[in-house]
């Protein structure tokens, strides 16, 4: 998936849409304007948005977009492993296009979320020798440098 993300970054919008259409087709998903909007939003917003964030931001671009369409599209993408659904023990789930196993740092002050390269591939736990690990969910909470610098003032 990292290669797919890299192929979409710093690409002209027209070329990015062609590649995003390809992603949907590869997964057997019918291409629609709304699905492409949601996918493109996730590709360009690596801040782990909620469904409501996505809806609010896209509604101004497409006035006929409904919340149900956004939720249904996200569910379809999750079912087809195009995006990951993240549950940080918050009231709302967040979504991440980069679904390679990785972990997160969450700033407890501002809520920013940072992707961390901690996953199955680089996690060594001797106590789990002989076990089969399907996924790793590590969330580290603390304060980001920006929030820490504000406290120092």
PDB file of C-alpha atoms in Angstrom, residues 25-130:
ATOM      1  CA  UNK A  25     -11.610  -1.230 -10.214  1.00  0.00           C
ATOM      2  CA  UNK A  26      -8.890  -3.535  -8.828  1.00  0.00           C
ATOM      3  CA  UNK A  27     -11.121  -4.131  -5.828  1.00  0.00           C
ATOM      4  CA  UNK A  28     -14.219  -4.722  -7.953  1.00  0.00           C
ATOM      5  CA  UNK A  29     -15.880  -1.497  -6.808  1.00  0.00           C
ATOM      6  CA  UNK A  30     -18.053   0.435  -9.238  1.00  0.00           C
ATOM      7  CA  UNK A  31     -16.513   3.841  -9.835  1.00  0.00           C
ATOM      8  CA  UNK A  32     -18.735   6.800  -8.951  1.00  0.00           C
ATOM      9  CA  UNK A  33     -18.110  10.499  -8.483  1.00  0.00           C
ATOM     10  CA  UNK A  34     -18.838  10.290  -4.737  1.00  0.00           C
ATOM     11  CA  UNK A  35     -16.579   7.287  -4.173  1.00  0.00           C
ATOM     12  CA  UNK A  36     -13.748   9.010  -5.988  1.00  0.00           C
ATOM     13  CA  UNK A  37     -14.287  12.160  -3.911  1.00  0.00           C
ATOM     14  CA  UNK A  38     -14.073  10.199  -0.650  1.00  0.00           C
ATOM     15  CA  UNK A  39     -11.027   8.222  -1.794  1.00  0.00           C
ATOM     16  CA  UNK A  40      -9.256  11.350  -3.032  1.00  0.00           C
ATOM     17  CA  UNK A  41     -10.044  13.100   0.245  1.00  0.00           C
ATOM     18  CA  UNK A  42      -8.465  10.249   2.211  1.00  0.00           C
ATOM     19  CA  UNK A  43      -5.421  10.167  -0.059  1.00  0.00           C
ATOM     20  CA  UNK A  44      -4.860  13.894   0.478  1.00  0.00           C
ATOM     21  CA  UNK A  45      -5.761  14.103   4.181  1.00  0.00           C
ATOM     22  CA  UNK A  46      -3.495  11.905   6.215  1.00  0.00           C
ATOM     23  CA  UNK A  47      -4.849  13.369   9.467  1.00  0.00           C
ATOM     24  CA  UNK A  48      -7.108  10.350  10.117  1.00  0.00           C
ATOM     25  CA  UNK A  49     -10.449  12.102   9.598  1.00  0.00           C
ATOM     26  CA  UNK A  50     -13.793  10.955  10.969  1.00  0.00           C
ATOM     27  CA  UNK A  51     -16.742  10.281   8.656  1.00  0.00           C
ATOM     28  CA  UNK A  52     -18.238  13.594   9.803  1.00  0.00           C
ATOM     29  CA  UNK A  53     -15.016  15.440   8.951  1.00  0.00           C
ATOM     30  CA  UNK A  54     -15.084  13.959   5.465  1.00  0.00           C
ATOM     31  CA  UNK A  55     -18.759  14.763   4.981  1.00  0.00           C
ATOM     32  CA  UNK A  56     -18.421  18.373   6.158  1.00  0.00           C
ATOM     33  CA  UNK A  57     -15.389  19.038   3.975  1.00  0.00           C
ATOM     34  CA  UNK A  58     -16.838  17.424   0.850  1.00  0.00           C
ATOM     35  CA  UNK A  59     -20.382  18.786   1.198  1.00  0.00           C
ATOM     36  CA  UNK A  60     -19.247  22.205  -0.034  1.00  0.00           C
ATOM     37  CA  UNK A  61     -17.824  20.594  -3.190  1.00  0.00           C
ATOM     38  CA  UNK A  62     -20.860  18.420  -3.859  1.00  0.00           C
ATOM     39  CA  UNK A  63     -24.100  19.773  -2.362  1.00  0.00           C
ATOM     40  CA  UNK A  64     -26.016  16.548  -3.122  1.00  0.00           C
ATOM     41  CA  UNK A  65     -23.563  14.398  -1.152  1.00  0.00           C
ATOM     42  CA  UNK A  66     -25.281  12.744   1.808  1.00  0.00           C
ATOM     43  CA  UNK A  67     -23.896  11.521   5.102  1.00  0.00           C
ATOM     44  CA  UNK A  68     -25.241   8.065   4.273  1.00  0.00           C
ATOM     45  CA  UNK A  69     -23.190   8.021   1.078  1.00  0.00           C
ATOM     46  CA  UNK A  70     -20.018   8.896   2.993  1.00  0.00           C
ATOM     47  CA  UNK A  71     -20.669   6.210   5.642  1.00  0.00           C
ATOM     48  CA  UNK A  72     -21.581   3.583   3.038  1.00  0.00           C
ATOM     49  CA  UNK A  73     -18.512   4.420   0.966  1.00  0.00           C
ATOM     50  CA  UNK A  74     -16.219   4.202   3.988  1.00  0.00           C
ATOM     51  CA  UNK A  75     -17.730   0.845   4.969  1.00  0.00           C
ATOM     52  CA  UNK A  76     -17.209  -0.422   1.410  1.00  0.00           C
ATOM     53  CA  UNK A  77     -13.593   0.755   1.439  1.00  0.00           C
ATOM     54  CA  UNK A  78     -12.953  -0.893   4.820  1.00  0.00           C
ATOM     55  CA  UNK A  79     -14.527  -4.191   3.653  1.00  0.00           C
ATOM     56  CA  UNK A  80     -12.258  -4.143   0.596  1.00  0.00           C
ATOM     57  CA  UNK A  81      -9.096  -3.202   2.526  1.00  0.00           C
ATOM     58  CA  UNK A  82      -8.694   0.124   0.760  1.00  0.00           C
ATOM     59  CA  UNK A  83      -8.799   2.092   4.018  1.00  0.00           C
ATOM     60  CA  UNK A  84      -8.412   1.177   7.658  1.00  0.00           C
ATOM     61  CA  UNK A  85     -10.966   2.003  10.316  1.00  0.00           C
ATOM     62  CA  UNK A  86      -9.263   3.221  13.467  1.00  0.00           C
ATOM     63  CA  UNK A  87     -10.776   3.044  16.923  1.00  0.00           C
ATOM     64  CA  UNK A  88      -8.834   5.110  19.433  1.00  0.00           C
ATOM     65  CA  UNK A  89     -11.445   4.603  22.167  1.00  0.00           C
ATOM     66  CA  UNK A  90     -13.088   7.820  21.049  1.00  0.00           C
ATOM     67  CA  UNK A  91     -16.767   8.347  20.325  1.00  0.00           C
ATOM     68  CA  UNK A  92     -16.116   8.295  16.561  1.00  0.00           C
ATOM     69  CA  UNK A  93     -14.010   6.080  14.357  1.00  0.00           C
ATOM     70  CA  UNK A  94     -11.305   7.554  12.175  1.00  0.00           C
ATOM     71  CA  UNK A  95     -10.155   6.469   8.727  1.00  0.00           C
ATOM     72  CA  UNK A  96      -6.701   5.962   7.285  1.00  0.00           C
ATOM     73  CA  UNK A  97      -5.890   5.347   3.612  1.00  0.00           C
ATOM     74  CA  UNK A  98      -2.453   4.024   4.501  1.00  0.00           C
ATOM     75  CA  UNK A  99      -3.517   0.625   5.733  1.00  0.00           C
ATOM     76  CA  UNK A 100      -0.117  -1.046   5.981  1.00  0.00           C
ATOM     77  CA  UNK A 101       0.261  -2.169   9.577  1.00  0.00           C
ATOM     78  CA  UNK A 102       1.471   0.793  11.556  1.00  0.00           C
ATOM     79  CA  UNK A 103       0.844   2.449  14.873  1.00  0.00           C
ATOM     80  CA  UNK A 104      -0.019   5.939  16.038  1.00  0.00           C
ATOM     81  CA  UNK A 105       0.978   8.731  18.392  1.00  0.00           C
ATOM     82  CA  UNK A 106      -1.927  10.915  19.552  1.00  0.00           C
ATOM     83  CA  UNK A 107      -1.338  14.308  21.135  1.00  0.00           C
ATOM     84  CA  UNK A 108      -3.580  14.527  24.191  1.00  0.00           C
ATOM     85  CA  UNK A 109      -3.707  18.334  23.907  1.00  0.00           C
ATOM     86  CA  UNK A 110      -4.397  19.118  20.236  1.00  0.00           C
ATOM     87  CA  UNK A 111      -5.521  15.685  19.019  1.00  0.00           C
ATOM     88  CA  UNK A 112      -2.997  15.467  16.174  1.00  0.00           C
ATOM     89  CA  UNK A 113      -2.263  11.915  15.085  1.00  0.00           C
ATOM     90  CA  UNK A 114       1.132  10.819  13.778  1.00  0.00           C
ATOM     91  CA  UNK A 115       1.743   7.548  11.925  1.00  0.00           C
ATOM     92  CA  UNK A 116       4.530   5.438  13.424  1.00  0.00           C
ATOM     93  CA  UNK A 117       6.404   2.686  11.643  1.00  0.00           C
ATOM     94  CA  UNK A 118       5.648   0.097  14.318  1.00  0.00           C
ATOM     95  CA  UNK A 119       3.880  -2.970  13.034  1.00  0.00           C
ATOM     96  CA  UNK A 120       4.026  -6.709  12.718  1.00  0.00           C
ATOM     97  CA  UNK A 121       7.123  -6.594  10.508  1.00  0.00           C
ATOM     98  CA  UNK A 122       9.334  -4.814  13.021  1.00  0.00           C
ATOM     99  CA  UNK A 123       7.868  -5.889  16.363  1.00  0.00           C
ATOM    100  CA  UNK A 124       9.761  -8.524  18.305  1.00  0.00           C
ATOM    101  CA  UNK A 125       8.140 -10.018  21.395  1.00  0.00           C
ATOM    102  CA  UNK A 126       9.856 -13.138  22.687  1.00  0.00           C
ATOM    103  CA  UNK A 127       6.782 -13.998  24.760  1.00  0.00           C
ATOM    104  CA  UNK A 128       4.795 -14.519  21.540  1.00  0.00           C
ATOM    105  CA  UNK A 129       7.183 -17.026  19.985  1.00  0.00           C
ATOM    106  CA  UNK A 130       5.073 -19.631  18.200  1.00  0.00           C
TER     107      UNK A 130
END
